Coordinates of C-alpha atoms in Angstrom, one line a residue:
X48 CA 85.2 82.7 103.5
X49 CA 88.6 81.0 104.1
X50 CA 92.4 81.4 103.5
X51 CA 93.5 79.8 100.4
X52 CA 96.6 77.7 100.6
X53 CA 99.7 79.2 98.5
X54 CA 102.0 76.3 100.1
X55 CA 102.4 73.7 102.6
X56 CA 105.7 73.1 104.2
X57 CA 107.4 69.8 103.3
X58 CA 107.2 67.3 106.6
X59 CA 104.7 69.3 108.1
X60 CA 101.4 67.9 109.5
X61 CA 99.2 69.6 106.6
X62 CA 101.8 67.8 104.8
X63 CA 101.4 64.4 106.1
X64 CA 97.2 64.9 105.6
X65 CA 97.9 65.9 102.1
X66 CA 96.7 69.6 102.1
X67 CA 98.1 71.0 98.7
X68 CA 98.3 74.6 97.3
X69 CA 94.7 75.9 96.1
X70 CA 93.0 74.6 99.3
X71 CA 90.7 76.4 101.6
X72 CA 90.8 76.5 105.2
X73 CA 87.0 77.5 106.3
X74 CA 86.5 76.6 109.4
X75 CA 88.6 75.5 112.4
X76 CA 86.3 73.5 115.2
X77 CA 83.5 75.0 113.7
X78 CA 84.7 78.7 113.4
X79 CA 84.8 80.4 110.5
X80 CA 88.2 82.0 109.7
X81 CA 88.3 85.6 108.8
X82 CA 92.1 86.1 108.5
X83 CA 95.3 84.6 109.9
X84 CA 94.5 85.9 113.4
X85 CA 91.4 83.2 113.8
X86 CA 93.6 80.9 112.4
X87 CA 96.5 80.7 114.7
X88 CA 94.3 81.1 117.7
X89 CA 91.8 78.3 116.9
X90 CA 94.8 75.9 115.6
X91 CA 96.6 76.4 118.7
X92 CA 94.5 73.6 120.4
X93 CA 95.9 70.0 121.0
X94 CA 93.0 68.1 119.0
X95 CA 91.4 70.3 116.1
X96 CA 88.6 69.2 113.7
X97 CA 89.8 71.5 110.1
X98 CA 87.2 71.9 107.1
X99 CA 89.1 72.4 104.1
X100 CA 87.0 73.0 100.8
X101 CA 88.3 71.7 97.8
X102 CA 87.5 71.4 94.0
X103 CA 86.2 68.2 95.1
X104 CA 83.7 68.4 97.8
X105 CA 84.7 69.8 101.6
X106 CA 87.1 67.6 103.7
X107 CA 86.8 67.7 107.9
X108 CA 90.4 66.4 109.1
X109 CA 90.5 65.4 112.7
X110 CA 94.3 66.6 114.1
X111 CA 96.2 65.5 117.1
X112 CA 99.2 67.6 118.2
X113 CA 101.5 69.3 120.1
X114 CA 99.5 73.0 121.1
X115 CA 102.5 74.3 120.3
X116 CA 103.0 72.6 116.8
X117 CA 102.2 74.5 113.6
X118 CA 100.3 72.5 111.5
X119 CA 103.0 74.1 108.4
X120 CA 100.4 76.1 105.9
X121 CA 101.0 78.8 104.3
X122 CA 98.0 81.4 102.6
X123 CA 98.2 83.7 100.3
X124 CA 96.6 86.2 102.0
X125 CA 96.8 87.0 105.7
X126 CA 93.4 88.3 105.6
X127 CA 91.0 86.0 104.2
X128 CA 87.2 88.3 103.8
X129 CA 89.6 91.2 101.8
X130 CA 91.5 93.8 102.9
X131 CA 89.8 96.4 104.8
X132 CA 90.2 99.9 102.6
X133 CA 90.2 103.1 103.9
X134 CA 87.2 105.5 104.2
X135 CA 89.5 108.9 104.7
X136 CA 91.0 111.3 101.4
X137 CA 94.4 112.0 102.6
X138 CA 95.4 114.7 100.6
X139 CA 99.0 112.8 101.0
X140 CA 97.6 109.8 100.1
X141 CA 100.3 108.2 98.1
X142 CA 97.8 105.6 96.2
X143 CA 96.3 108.5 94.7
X144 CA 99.6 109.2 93.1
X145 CA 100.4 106.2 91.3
X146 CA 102.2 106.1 87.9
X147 CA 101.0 103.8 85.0
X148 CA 102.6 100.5 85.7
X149 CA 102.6 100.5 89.2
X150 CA 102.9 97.5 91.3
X151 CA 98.9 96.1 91.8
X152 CA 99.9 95.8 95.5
X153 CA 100.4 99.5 96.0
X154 CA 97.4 100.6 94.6
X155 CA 95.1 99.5 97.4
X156 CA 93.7 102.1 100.3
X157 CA 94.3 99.6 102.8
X158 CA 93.6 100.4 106.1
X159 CA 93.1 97.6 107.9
X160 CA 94.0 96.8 111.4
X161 CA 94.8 93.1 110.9
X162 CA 97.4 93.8 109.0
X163 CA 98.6 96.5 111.2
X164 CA 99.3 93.7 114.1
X165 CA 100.4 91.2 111.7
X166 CA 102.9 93.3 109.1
X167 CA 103.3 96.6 111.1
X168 CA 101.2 98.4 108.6
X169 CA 100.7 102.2 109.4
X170 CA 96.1 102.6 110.4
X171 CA 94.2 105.3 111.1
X172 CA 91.6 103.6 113.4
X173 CA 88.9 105.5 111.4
X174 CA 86.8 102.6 110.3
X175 CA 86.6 100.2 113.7
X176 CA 83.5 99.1 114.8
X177 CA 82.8 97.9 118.3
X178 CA 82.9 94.3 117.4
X179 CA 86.6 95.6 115.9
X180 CA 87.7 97.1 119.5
X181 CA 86.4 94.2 121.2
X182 CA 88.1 92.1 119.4
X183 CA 91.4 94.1 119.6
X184 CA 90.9 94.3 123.2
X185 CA 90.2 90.9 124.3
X186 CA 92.4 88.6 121.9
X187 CA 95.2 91.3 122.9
X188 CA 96.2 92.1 119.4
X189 CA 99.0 94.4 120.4
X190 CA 100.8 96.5 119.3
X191 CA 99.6 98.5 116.5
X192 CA 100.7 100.7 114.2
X193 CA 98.6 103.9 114.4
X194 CA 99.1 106.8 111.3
X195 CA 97.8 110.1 113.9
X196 CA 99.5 113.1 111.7
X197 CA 97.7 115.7 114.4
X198 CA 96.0 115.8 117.1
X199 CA 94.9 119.4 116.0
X200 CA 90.8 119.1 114.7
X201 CA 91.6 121.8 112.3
X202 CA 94.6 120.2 111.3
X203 CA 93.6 116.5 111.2
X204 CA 90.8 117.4 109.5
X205 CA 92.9 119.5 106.4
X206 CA 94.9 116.3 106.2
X207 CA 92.5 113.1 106.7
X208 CA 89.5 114.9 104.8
X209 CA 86.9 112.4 106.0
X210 CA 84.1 113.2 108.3
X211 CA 85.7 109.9 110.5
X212 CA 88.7 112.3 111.2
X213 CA 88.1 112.5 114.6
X214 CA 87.2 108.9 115.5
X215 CA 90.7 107.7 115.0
X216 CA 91.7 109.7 118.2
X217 CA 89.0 108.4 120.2
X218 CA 89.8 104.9 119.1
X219 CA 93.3 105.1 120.1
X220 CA 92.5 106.6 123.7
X221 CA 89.6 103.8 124.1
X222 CA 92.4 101.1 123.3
X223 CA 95.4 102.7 125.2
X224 CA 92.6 102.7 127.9
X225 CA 92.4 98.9 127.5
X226 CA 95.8 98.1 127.6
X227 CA 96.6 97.9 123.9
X228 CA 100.0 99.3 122.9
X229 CA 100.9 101.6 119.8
X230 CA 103.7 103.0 117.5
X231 CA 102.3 106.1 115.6
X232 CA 103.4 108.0 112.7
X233 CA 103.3 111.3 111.6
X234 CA 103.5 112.5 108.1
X235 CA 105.5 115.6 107.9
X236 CA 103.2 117.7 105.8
X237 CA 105.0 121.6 105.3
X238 CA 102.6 124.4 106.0
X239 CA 99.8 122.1 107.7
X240 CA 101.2 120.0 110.4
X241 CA 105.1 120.9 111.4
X242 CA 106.0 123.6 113.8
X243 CA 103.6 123.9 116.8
X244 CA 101.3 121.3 115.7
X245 CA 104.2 119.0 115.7
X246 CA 104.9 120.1 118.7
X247 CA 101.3 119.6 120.4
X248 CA 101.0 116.5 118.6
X249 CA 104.0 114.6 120.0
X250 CA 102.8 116.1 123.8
X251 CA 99.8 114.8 123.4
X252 CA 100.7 111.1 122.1
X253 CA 103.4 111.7 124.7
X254 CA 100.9 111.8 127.2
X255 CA 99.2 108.5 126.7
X256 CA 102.5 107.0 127.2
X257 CA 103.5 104.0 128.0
X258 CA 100.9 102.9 125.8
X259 CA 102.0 104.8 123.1
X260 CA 105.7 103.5 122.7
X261 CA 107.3 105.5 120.0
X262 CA 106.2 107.8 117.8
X263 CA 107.9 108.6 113.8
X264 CA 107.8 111.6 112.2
X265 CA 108.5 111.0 108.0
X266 CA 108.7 113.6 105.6
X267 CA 105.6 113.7 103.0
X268 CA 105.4 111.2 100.2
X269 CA 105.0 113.4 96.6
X270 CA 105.4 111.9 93.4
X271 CA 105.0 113.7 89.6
X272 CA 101.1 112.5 90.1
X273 CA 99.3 114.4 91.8
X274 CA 97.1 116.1 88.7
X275 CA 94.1 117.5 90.0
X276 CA 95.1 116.9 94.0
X277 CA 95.4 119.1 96.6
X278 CA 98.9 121.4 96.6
X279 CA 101.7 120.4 99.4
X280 CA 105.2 121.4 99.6
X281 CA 107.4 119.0 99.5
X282 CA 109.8 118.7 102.5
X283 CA 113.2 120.7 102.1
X284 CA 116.2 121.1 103.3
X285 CA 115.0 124.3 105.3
X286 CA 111.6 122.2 106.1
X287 CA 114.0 119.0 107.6
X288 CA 115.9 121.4 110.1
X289 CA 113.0 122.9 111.3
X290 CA 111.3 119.9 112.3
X291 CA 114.9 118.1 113.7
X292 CA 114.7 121.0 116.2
X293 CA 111.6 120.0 117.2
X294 CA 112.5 116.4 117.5
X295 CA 115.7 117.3 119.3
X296 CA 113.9 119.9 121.8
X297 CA 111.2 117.2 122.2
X298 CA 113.6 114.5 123.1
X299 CA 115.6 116.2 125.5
X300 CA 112.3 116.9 127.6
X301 CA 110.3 113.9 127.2
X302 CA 113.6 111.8 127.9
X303 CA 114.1 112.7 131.6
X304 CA 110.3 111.6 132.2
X305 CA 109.4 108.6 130.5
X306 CA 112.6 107.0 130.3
X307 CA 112.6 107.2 126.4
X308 CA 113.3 110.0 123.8
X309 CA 109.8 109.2 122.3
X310 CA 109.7 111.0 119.2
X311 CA 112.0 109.6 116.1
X312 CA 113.2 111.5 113.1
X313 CA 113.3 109.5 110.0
X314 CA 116.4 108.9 107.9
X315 CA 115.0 111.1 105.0
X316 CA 115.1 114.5 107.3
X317 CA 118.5 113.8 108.2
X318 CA 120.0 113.6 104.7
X319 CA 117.7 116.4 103.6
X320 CA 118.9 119.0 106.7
X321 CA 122.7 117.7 106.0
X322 CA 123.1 116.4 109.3
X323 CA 124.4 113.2 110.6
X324 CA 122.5 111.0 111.7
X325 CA 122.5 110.3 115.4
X326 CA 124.3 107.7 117.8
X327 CA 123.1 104.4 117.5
X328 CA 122.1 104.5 121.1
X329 CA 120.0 107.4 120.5
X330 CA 117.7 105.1 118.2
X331 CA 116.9 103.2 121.4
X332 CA 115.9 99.7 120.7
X333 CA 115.2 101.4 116.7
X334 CA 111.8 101.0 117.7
X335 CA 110.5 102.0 113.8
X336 CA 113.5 100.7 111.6
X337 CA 110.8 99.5 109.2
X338 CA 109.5 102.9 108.7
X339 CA 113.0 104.1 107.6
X340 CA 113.7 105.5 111.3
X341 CA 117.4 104.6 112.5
X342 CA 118.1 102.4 108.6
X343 CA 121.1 104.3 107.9
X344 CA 123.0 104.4 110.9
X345 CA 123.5 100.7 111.6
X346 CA 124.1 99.9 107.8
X347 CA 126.7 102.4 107.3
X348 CA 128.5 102.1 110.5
X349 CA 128.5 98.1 109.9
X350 CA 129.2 98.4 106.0
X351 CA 132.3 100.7 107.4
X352 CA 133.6 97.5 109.7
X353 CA 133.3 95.0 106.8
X354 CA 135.1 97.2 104.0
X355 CA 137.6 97.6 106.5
X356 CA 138.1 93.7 106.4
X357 CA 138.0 93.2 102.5
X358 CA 141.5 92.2 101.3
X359 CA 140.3 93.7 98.0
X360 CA 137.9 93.9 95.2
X361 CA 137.9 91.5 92.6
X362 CA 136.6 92.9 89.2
X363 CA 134.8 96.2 88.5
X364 CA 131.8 96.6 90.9
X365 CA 128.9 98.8 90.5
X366 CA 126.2 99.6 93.6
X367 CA 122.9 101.0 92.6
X368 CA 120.9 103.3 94.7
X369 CA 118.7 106.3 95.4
X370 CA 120.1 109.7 95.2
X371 CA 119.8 109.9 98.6
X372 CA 121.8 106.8 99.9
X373 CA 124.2 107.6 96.5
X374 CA 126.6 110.5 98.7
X375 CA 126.6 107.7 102.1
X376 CA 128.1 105.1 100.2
X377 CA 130.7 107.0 98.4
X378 CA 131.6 108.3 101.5
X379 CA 131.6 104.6 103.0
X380 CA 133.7 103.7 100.2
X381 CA 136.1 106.3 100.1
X382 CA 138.5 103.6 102.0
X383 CA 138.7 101.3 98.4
X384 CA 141.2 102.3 95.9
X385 CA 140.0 104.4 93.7
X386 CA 137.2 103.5 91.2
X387 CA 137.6 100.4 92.5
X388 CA 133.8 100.6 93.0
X389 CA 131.0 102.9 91.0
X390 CA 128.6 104.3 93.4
X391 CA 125.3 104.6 90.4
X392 CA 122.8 107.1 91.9
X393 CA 119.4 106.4 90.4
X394 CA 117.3 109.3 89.1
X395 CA 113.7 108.7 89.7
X396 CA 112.0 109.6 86.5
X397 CA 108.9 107.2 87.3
X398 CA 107.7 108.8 90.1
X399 CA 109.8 111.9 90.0
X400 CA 113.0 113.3 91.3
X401 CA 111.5 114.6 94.8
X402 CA 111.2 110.7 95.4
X403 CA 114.6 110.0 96.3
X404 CA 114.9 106.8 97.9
X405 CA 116.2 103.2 97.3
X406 CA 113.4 101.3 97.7
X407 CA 111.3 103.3 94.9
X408 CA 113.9 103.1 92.1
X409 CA 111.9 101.7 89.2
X410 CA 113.4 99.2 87.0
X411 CA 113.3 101.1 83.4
X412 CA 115.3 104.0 85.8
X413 CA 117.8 101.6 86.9
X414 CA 118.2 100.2 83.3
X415 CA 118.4 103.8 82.2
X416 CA 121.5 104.6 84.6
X417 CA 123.3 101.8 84.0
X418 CA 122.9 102.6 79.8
X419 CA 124.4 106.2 81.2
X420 CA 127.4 104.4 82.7
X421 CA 128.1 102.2 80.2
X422 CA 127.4 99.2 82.9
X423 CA 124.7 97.7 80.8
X424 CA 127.9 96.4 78.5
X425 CA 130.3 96.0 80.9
X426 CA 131.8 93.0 82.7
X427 CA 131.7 92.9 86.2
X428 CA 128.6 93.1 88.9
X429 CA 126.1 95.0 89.9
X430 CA 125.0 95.5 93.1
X431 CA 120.9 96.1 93.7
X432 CA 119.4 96.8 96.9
X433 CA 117.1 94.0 97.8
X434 CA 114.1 96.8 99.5
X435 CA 113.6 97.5 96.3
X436 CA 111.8 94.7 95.0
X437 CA 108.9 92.8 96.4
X438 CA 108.7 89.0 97.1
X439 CA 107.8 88.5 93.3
X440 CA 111.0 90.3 92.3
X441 CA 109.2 92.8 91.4
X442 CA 110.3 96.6 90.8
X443 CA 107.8 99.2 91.5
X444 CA 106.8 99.8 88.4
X445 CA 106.0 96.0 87.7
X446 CA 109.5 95.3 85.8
X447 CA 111.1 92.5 86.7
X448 CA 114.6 91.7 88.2
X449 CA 114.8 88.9 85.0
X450 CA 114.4 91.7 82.9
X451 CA 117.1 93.7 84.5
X452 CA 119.6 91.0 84.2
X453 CA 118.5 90.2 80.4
X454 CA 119.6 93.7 79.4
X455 CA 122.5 93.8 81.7
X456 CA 125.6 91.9 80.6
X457 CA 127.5 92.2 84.2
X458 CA 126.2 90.0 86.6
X459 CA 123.6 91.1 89.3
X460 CA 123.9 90.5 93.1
X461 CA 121.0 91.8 95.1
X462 CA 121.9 92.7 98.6
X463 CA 120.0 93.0 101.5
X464 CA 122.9 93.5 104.4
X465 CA 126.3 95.2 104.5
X466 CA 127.7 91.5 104.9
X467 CA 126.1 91.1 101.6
X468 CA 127.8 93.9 99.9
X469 CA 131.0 92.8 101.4
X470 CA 130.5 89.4 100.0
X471 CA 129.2 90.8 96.5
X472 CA 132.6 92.8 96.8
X473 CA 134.8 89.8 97.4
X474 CA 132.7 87.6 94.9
X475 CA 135.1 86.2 91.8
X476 CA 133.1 87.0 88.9
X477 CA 131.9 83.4 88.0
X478 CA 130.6 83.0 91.1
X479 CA 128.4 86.2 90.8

């Protein structure tokens, strides 16, 4: 057990000892290393004996440095014993609704809580042991990122379908207890978990504040895959008001007493309610912009500001998106002379047309609009949103952003910020 090596940065110590992609980092003054966690606690010391395995035999390197100095490794894995999978059956579960072809790294039932203090990944807290709690507790790993749903039994239980249901809850009390802070999420599931046991549900977690920080409330995942699984309704436009009055009637209670609206609306309920999206201010310090939770406003209001700079667009421009995003940036645009840029609104035929978002366009959908358009042939550039591909460039459905650009004869910018887009704007065509 040890974290293999994917690269070692260039001047670093690991560089100057030689440590080269492939190696394994067991054992750090003699403790094994389960996951990135033991590994920046145990190489935080000022002299460190490091046992790296290699193809050759096992090395022990004796290191002298700064406590503060990172020794410049980089793993492939931030756990190193595997990823801890889930022992609950959502009936949501969006792994159980893959499509053939989908990305390997979406097909696990991860559920670990490593990951959740490392990446911000959403946990249930189902499958903790004590030695897990004890060692959340004392090494501080804080905060997590808790996926609750309801704190209703008969609820929970319709939506976690696992006989652990109920130890998530006492997990998260038993940390909050302890000092260890949370951001929750809660799956907007139509018929199950909205209306009043939304409502108790954001009281409750409202209650173990200020331990609980924040708390999201997203609109349920459904794909074209869910043969022989459980029947939900999808969130709708009748579904999203519904629940933004509970939000808003939420918020304008909890706010006077804990200093904080609490409860967040994600982007997707917004769009589907036709309503705008709040003030920035009213995001707070956008406490769960990574779970799509305050995105929109910021980007628009920004990608306003910088169109409002460009002294023109050079060359036809195309923006690919989701057919939600698709109406925001033709309204953001609506400032450029006409058809100066194409606004391409992805249909999702991969995964269906209830998933609606950017960061789920597939490649062979985004290939399909632009044949549609006529951009496959056209000169110009294409603008992609960068959320939608992974850090192999990467679609999810496993085609490739090379592929793209080999059956695309305008050039491709991929875009992560509304700086980007303005540059991508701007951008003569040979430099695209």
């Amino acid at each position: 057990m040890g974290g293999i090596v994917a690269a070692v940065e260039d001047g670093s110590i690991a560089a100057e000892l030689g440590l080269r992609a492939g190696d394994e980092v067991i054992a750090i003054d003699g403790h094994p290393l389960r996951d990135l966690i033991d590994y920046r606690f145990h190489s935080s010391e000022s002299e460190i004996e490091m046992l790296v395995r290699r193809a050759t035999g096992e090395v022990l390197f004796e290191i002298e440095k700064d406590w503060s100095e990172d020794l410049g490794l980089h793993f492939t894995c931030p756990v190193f014993d595997g990823v801890r999978e889930c022992n609950n059956r959502c009936v949501f579960c969006f792994v159980d609704q893959v499509a053939p072809g989908m990305r390997e790294s979406v097909r696990i039932h991860d559920d670990d809580y490593r990951l959740s203090f490392l990446a911000g990944n959403f946990v249930t807290l189902t499958n903790l042991g004590e030695d897990d709690l004890r060692r959340i507790v004392e090494w501080r790993l804080s905060p997590l990122y808790v996926s609750v749903h309801a704190t209703d039994p008969k609820a929970r239980a319709r939506l976690l379908r696992s006989p652990h249901h109920e130890a998530g809850l006492r997990n998260l009390r038993h940390l909050a207890d302890a000092g260890i802070d949370f951001h929750c999420q809660i799956v907007l599931c139509p018929g199950i978990n909205d209306g009043s046991v939304l409502e108790s549900t954001v009281r409750e977690l409202a209650a173990l504040h200020p331990r609980v920080l924040s708390v999201g409330v997203v609109p349920v995942g459904l794909t074209a895959f869910r043969q022989g699984l459980a029947f939900l309704r999808p969130v709708g436009p009748t579904e999203a008001r519904h629940a933004l009055e509970v939000i808003d009637r939420l918020q304008r209670e909890l706010y006077p007493a804990l200093g904080t609206r609490f409860a967040f609306a994600a982007d997707e309920l917004y769009i589907q309610a036709g309503r705008e999206f709040p003030d920035l201010e009213e995001y707070e310090e956008l406490p769960q912009v990574e779970n799509g939770i305050g995105l929109c406003r910021p980007f628009f209001d920004e990608l306003g500001a910088v169109l409002g700079r460009l002294d023109g667009v050079r060359g036809p421009r195309a923006i690919v998106t989701g057919t939600a995003a698709a109406p925001l940036f033709r309204e953001a645009l609506g400032a450029l002379p006409s058809g100066a840029v194409e606004v391409i609104a992805v249909e999702n035929r991969y995964l269906g047309p209830s998933v609606t978002v950017a960061g789920l366009m597939a490649g062979q959908d985004i290939l399909a609009a632009l044949e549609r358009t006529g951009w496959h042939c056209r000169p110009g550039s294409i603008l992609i949103p960068a959320v939608a591909l992974n850090h192999e460039e990467l679609f999810i459905d496993s085609v490739s952003l090379a592929q793209v650009r080999e059956r695309t004869l305008a050039s491709i910018h991929v875009t992560t910020t509304p700086e980007d887009v303005g540059a991508a704007l701007r951008a003569r065509l040979e430099e695209a």
